[in-house]
């Protein structure tokens, strides 16, 4: 089976998607798309962008006792990954000046501060944003090991998939960037 990670792949997978292969049966990552926010010798960190929780943004505003307008309350809350699931992360296009922001690219940021959530509650935050609880984290070498075991396809990220594609279509849409249909790939791993 082809790994789809060639020698031309940059050392850092920052600003790439990790697309779960059909054989990845982990309940958290099955059929997932993870946007890699940071990747270095110290490990990797990403946000799963296609696993909705049974929560809406309005539930978060209520839990945090944040005053809000009716507009954003029905936006989905995503399971960003199994690490620190009680903490919220907002993946957004670079707009605004927030307290705790990681600038991933010139266009995409990750913010984990209350000020952006309060702005979103009043429909004054970034228009292109997803809210996730938790994140996906890998210790040094762990992600590379998972790639060697064919758990993930690596795809350069496209902001349209993060912000403009419906959540339930992101897994297939991301794989189609490589010209493949994941539904046609066997979940059984094989080695020649």
CSV table of N, CA and C in Angstrom, one decimal, residues 22-106:
chain,number,residue,atom,x,y,z
A,22,UNK,N,-9.0,4.2,6.1
A,22,UNK,CA,-10.2,3.4,6.5
A,22,UNK,C,-9.9,2.3,7.6
A,23,UNK,N,-8.6,1.9,7.7
A,23,UNK,CA,-8.3,0.9,8.6
A,23,UNK,C,-8.0,1.4,10.0
A,24,UNK,N,-8.0,2.7,10.2
A,24,UNK,CA,-7.8,3.4,11.5
A,24,UNK,C,-9.1,3.3,12.3
A,25,UNK,N,-9.1,2.3,13.2
A,25,UNK,CA,-10.4,2.1,13.9
A,25,UNK,C,-10.5,2.7,15.3
A,26,UNK,N,-9.5,3.5,15.6
A,26,UNK,CA,-9.6,4.3,16.9
A,26,UNK,C,-10.9,5.1,16.9
A,27,UNK,N,-11.7,4.9,18.0
A,27,UNK,CA,-13.0,5.6,18.0
A,27,UNK,C,-12.9,7.1,17.8
A,28,UNK,N,-11.9,7.7,18.3
A,28,UNK,CA,-11.7,9.2,18.2
A,28,UNK,C,-11.3,9.6,16.8
A,29,UNK,N,-10.5,8.8,16.1
A,29,UNK,CA,-9.9,9.2,14.9
A,29,UNK,C,-10.5,8.5,13.7
A,30,UNK,N,-11.4,7.6,13.8
A,30,UNK,CA,-12.0,6.9,12.7
A,30,UNK,C,-12.6,7.9,11.8
A,31,UNK,N,-12.3,7.8,10.5
A,31,UNK,CA,-12.9,8.7,9.4
A,31,UNK,C,-12.6,10.2,9.8
A,32,UNK,N,-11.5,10.5,10.4
A,32,UNK,CA,-11.3,11.9,10.8
A,32,UNK,C,-10.4,12.6,9.8
A,33,UNK,N,-10.5,14.0,9.9
A,33,UNK,CA,-9.5,14.9,9.2
A,33,UNK,C,-9.0,15.8,10.3
A,34,UNK,N,-7.7,15.7,10.5
A,34,UNK,CA,-7.0,16.6,11.5
A,34,UNK,C,-6.2,17.6,10.8
A,35,UNK,N,-6.4,18.9,11.2
A,35,UNK,CA,-5.6,20.0,10.7
A,35,UNK,C,-4.4,20.1,11.6
A,36,UNK,N,-3.1,20.0,11.1
A,36,UNK,CA,-1.9,20.0,11.9
A,36,UNK,C,-1.6,21.5,12.1
A,37,UNK,N,-1.6,21.9,13.4
A,37,UNK,CA,-1.4,23.3,13.7
A,37,UNK,C,0.1,23.5,14.0
A,38,UNK,N,0.8,22.5,14.5
A,38,UNK,CA,2.2,22.6,14.8
A,38,UNK,C,2.8,21.2,14.7
A,39,UNK,N,4.1,21.2,14.2
A,39,UNK,CA,4.8,19.9,14.1
A,39,UNK,C,6.3,20.2,14.2
A,40,UNK,N,7.0,19.7,15.1
A,40,UNK,CA,8.4,19.9,15.3
A,40,UNK,C,9.0,18.7,15.9
A,41,UNK,N,10.3,18.8,16.3
A,41,UNK,CA,11.0,17.7,17.0
A,41,UNK,C,10.4,17.4,18.3
A,42,UNK,N,9.6,18.4,18.9
A,42,UNK,CA,9.0,18.1,20.2
A,42,UNK,C,7.6,17.4,20.1
A,43,UNK,N,7.2,17.2,18.9
A,43,UNK,CA,5.9,16.5,18.6
A,43,UNK,C,5.0,17.3,17.7
A,44,UNK,N,3.7,16.9,17.8
A,44,UNK,CA,2.7,17.6,16.9
A,44,UNK,C,1.5,17.9,17.6
A,45,UNK,N,0.7,18.8,17.1
A,45,UNK,CA,-0.6,19.2,17.7
A,45,UNK,C,-1.5,19.6,16.5
A,46,UNK,N,-2.7,19.1,16.6
A,46,UNK,CA,-3.7,19.4,15.6
A,46,UNK,C,-5.1,19.5,16.1
A,47,UNK,N,-6.0,19.9,15.3
A,47,UNK,CA,-7.5,20.0,15.6
A,47,UNK,C,-8.2,19.1,14.6
A,48,UNK,N,-9.0,18.1,15.1
A,48,UNK,CA,-9.9,17.3,14.3
A,48,UNK,C,-11.0,18.2,13.8
A,49,UNK,N,-11.2,18.3,12.5
A,49,UNK,CA,-12.2,19.3,12.0
A,49,UNK,C,-13.5,18.7,11.5
A,50,UNK,N,-13.7,17.4,11.7
A,50,UNK,CA,-14.9,16.8,11.2
A,50,UNK,C,-15.6,15.8,12.1
A,51,UNK,N,-15.4,16.0,13.4
A,51,UNK,CA,-16.1,15.1,14.4
A,51,UNK,C,-17.0,15.9,15.3
A,52,UNK,N,-18.3,16.2,14.9
A,52,UNK,CA,-19.2,17.0,15.7
A,52,UNK,C,-19.6,16.3,17.0
A,53,UNK,N,-19.6,17.1,18.1
A,53,UNK,CA,-20.1,16.6,19.3
A,53,UNK,C,-21.6,16.8,19.4
A,54,UNK,N,-22.3,16.3,20.4
A,54,UNK,CA,-23.7,16.6,20.6
A,54,UNK,C,-23.9,17.9,21.3
A,55,UNK,N,-23.2,18.9,20.9
A,55,UNK,CA,-23.2,20.2,21.5
A,55,UNK,C,-23.3,21.3,20.4
A,56,UNK,N,-23.9,22.4,20.8
A,56,UNK,CA,-23.9,23.6,19.9
A,56,UNK,C,-23.1,24.7,20.6
A,57,UNK,N,-22.7,25.7,19.8
A,57,UNK,CA,-22.0,26.8,20.4
A,57,UNK,C,-22.8,27.5,21.5
A,58,UNK,N,-24.1,27.5,21.4
A,58,UNK,CA,-25.0,28.1,22.4
A,58,UNK,C,-24.8,27.4,23.8
A,59,UNK,N,-24.6,26.1,23.7
A,59,UNK,CA,-24.3,25.3,25.0
A,59,UNK,C,-23.1,25.8,25.7
A,60,UNK,N,-22.1,26.1,24.9
A,60,UNK,CA,-20.8,26.6,25.4
A,60,UNK,C,-21.0,27.9,26.0
A,61,UNK,N,-21.7,28.8,25.3
A,61,UNK,CA,-22.0,30.2,25.9
A,61,UNK,C,-22.7,30.1,27.2
A,62,UNK,N,-23.7,29.2,27.3
A,62,UNK,CA,-24.5,29.0,28.5
A,62,UNK,C,-23.6,28.5,29.6
A,63,UNK,N,-22.7,27.5,29.3
A,63,UNK,CA,-21.9,26.9,30.3
A,63,UNK,C,-20.9,27.9,30.9
A,64,UNK,N,-20.4,28.8,30.0
A,64,UNK,CA,-19.4,29.8,30.4
A,64,UNK,C,-20.1,31.1,30.9
A,65,UNK,N,-21.4,31.1,30.9
A,65,UNK,CA,-22.2,32.3,31.3
A,65,UNK,C,-21.8,33.5,30.6
A,66,UNK,N,-21.8,33.3,29.2
A,66,UNK,CA,-21.4,34.4,28.3
A,66,UNK,C,-22.7,34.9,27.6
A,67,UNK,N,-22.9,36.2,27.7
A,67,UNK,CA,-24.1,36.8,27.0
A,67,UNK,C,-23.9,36.6,25.5
A,68,UNK,N,-25.0,36.3,24.8
A,68,UNK,CA,-24.9,36.0,23.4
A,68,UNK,C,-26.1,36.5,22.6
A,69,UNK,N,-25.9,36.6,21.3
A,69,UNK,CA,-27.0,36.9,20.4
A,69,UNK,C,-27.5,35.6,19.9
A,70,UNK,N,-28.7,35.5,19.2
A,70,UNK,CA,-29.2,34.3,18.7
A,70,UNK,C,-28.4,33.7,17.5
A,71,UNK,N,-27.7,34.5,16.7
A,71,UNK,CA,-27.1,34.1,15.5
A,71,UNK,C,-26.2,32.9,15.6
A,72,UNK,N,-25.2,32.9,16.5
A,72,UNK,CA,-24.2,31.8,16.5
A,72,UNK,C,-24.5,30.6,17.3
A,73,UNK,N,-25.7,30.5,18.0
A,73,UNK,CA,-25.9,29.5,18.9
A,73,UNK,C,-26.0,28.1,18.3
A,74,UNK,N,-26.4,27.9,17.1
A,74,UNK,CA,-26.6,26.6,16.5
A,74,UNK,C,-25.4,26.1,15.7
A,75,UNK,N,-24.3,26.8,15.8
A,75,UNK,CA,-23.1,26.3,15.1
A,75,UNK,C,-22.6,25.1,15.9
A,76,UNK,N,-22.0,24.1,15.2
A,76,UNK,CA,-21.6,22.9,15.9
A,76,UNK,C,-20.3,23.1,16.7
A,77,UNK,N,-20.2,22.3,17.7
A,77,UNK,CA,-19.0,22.2,18.5
A,77,UNK,C,-18.3,20.8,18.1
A,78,UNK,N,-17.0,20.9,17.8
A,78,UNK,CA,-16.3,19.7,17.3
A,78,UNK,C,-15.5,19.1,18.4
A,79,UNK,N,-15.3,17.8,18.3
A,79,UNK,CA,-14.3,17.1,19.2
A,79,UNK,C,-13.0,17.3,18.5
A,80,UNK,N,-12.2,18.2,19.0
A,80,UNK,CA,-10.9,18.5,18.4
A,80,UNK,C,-9.8,17.5,18.6
A,81,UNK,N,-10.0,16.6,19.6
A,81,UNK,CA,-9.1,15.6,19.9
A,81,UNK,C,-9.2,15.2,21.3
A,82,UNK,N,-8.5,14.1,21.7
A,82,UNK,CA,-8.6,13.5,23.1
A,82,UNK,C,-7.8,14.3,24.2
A,83,UNK,N,-7.0,15.3,23.8
A,83,UNK,CA,-6.2,15.9,24.8
A,83,UNK,C,-6.9,17.2,25.3
A,84,UNK,N,-7.0,17.4,26.6
A,84,UNK,CA,-7.6,18.6,27.2
A,84,UNK,C,-9.0,18.9,26.6
A,85,UNK,N,-9.9,18.0,26.7
A,85,UNK,CA,-11.2,18.1,26.1
A,85,UNK,C,-12.1,19.1,26.8
A,86,UNK,N,-11.7,19.6,28.0
A,86,UNK,CA,-12.5,20.6,28.6
A,86,UNK,C,-12.1,22.0,28.2
A,87,UNK,N,-11.1,22.2,27.3
A,87,UNK,CA,-10.7,23.5,26.8
A,87,UNK,C,-11.1,23.7,25.4
A,88,UNK,N,-11.5,24.9,25.1
A,88,UNK,CA,-12.0,25.3,23.8
A,88,UNK,C,-10.9,25.9,22.9
A,89,UNK,N,-10.9,25.5,21.6
A,89,UNK,CA,-10.0,26.1,20.7
A,89,UNK,C,-10.8,26.6,19.5
A,90,UNK,N,-10.4,27.7,19.0
A,90,UNK,CA,-11.1,28.3,17.8
A,90,UNK,C,-10.1,28.3,16.7
A,91,UNK,N,-10.3,27.6,15.6
A,91,UNK,CA,-9.5,27.6,14.4
A,91,UNK,C,-10.2,28.6,13.5
A,92,UNK,N,-9.5,29.6,13.0
A,92,UNK,CA,-10.2,30.7,12.3
A,92,UNK,C,-9.2,31.3,11.3
A,93,UNK,N,-9.9,32.0,10.3
A,93,UNK,CA,-9.1,32.9,9.4
A,93,UNK,C,-8.6,34.1,10.2
A,94,UNK,N,-7.4,34.6,9.9
A,94,UNK,CA,-6.7,35.6,10.6
A,94,UNK,C,-7.5,36.9,10.6
A,95,UNK,N,-8.4,37.1,11.6
A,95,UNK,CA,-9.1,38.4,11.8
A,95,UNK,C,-9.1,38.6,13.2
A,96,UNK,N,-8.9,39.9,13.6
A,96,UNK,CA,-9.0,40.2,15.0
A,96,UNK,C,-7.7,40.2,15.7
A,97,UNK,N,-7.6,40.6,16.9
A,97,UNK,CA,-6.4,40.6,17.7
A,97,UNK,C,-6.8,40.0,19.1
A,98,UNK,N,-6.5,38.7,19.2
A,98,UNK,CA,-7.0,37.9,20.4
A,98,UNK,C,-5.8,37.7,21.3
A,99,UNK,N,-6.1,37.4,22.6
A,99,UNK,CA,-5.1,37.3,23.6
A,99,UNK,C,-4.1,36.1,23.5
A,100,UNK,N,-4.6,35.0,23.0
A,100,UNK,CA,-3.8,33.8,22.9
A,100,UNK,C,-3.9,33.1,21.6
A,101,UNK,N,-3.1,33.6,20.6
A,101,UNK,CA,-3.3,33.1,19.2
A,101,UNK,C,-2.0,32.6,18.7
A,102,UNK,N,-2.1,31.4,18.0
A,102,UNK,CA,-1.0,30.9,17.3
A,102,UNK,C,-1.2,31.1,15.8
A,103,UNK,N,-0.4,31.9,15.2
A,103,UNK,CA,-0.5,32.1,13.7
A,103,UNK,C,0.1,31.0,13.0
A,104,UNK,N,-0.7,30.1,12.4
A,104,UNK,CA,-0.2,28.9,11.7
A,104,UNK,C,0.3,29.3,10.3
A,105,UNK,N,-0.5,30.1,9.6
A,105,UNK,CA,-0.1,30.6,8.3
A,105,UNK,C,-0.5,32.0,8.2
A,106,UNK,N,-0.3,32.7,7.1
A,106,UNK,CA,-0.7,34.1,7.0
A,106,UNK,C,-2.2,34.2,7.0
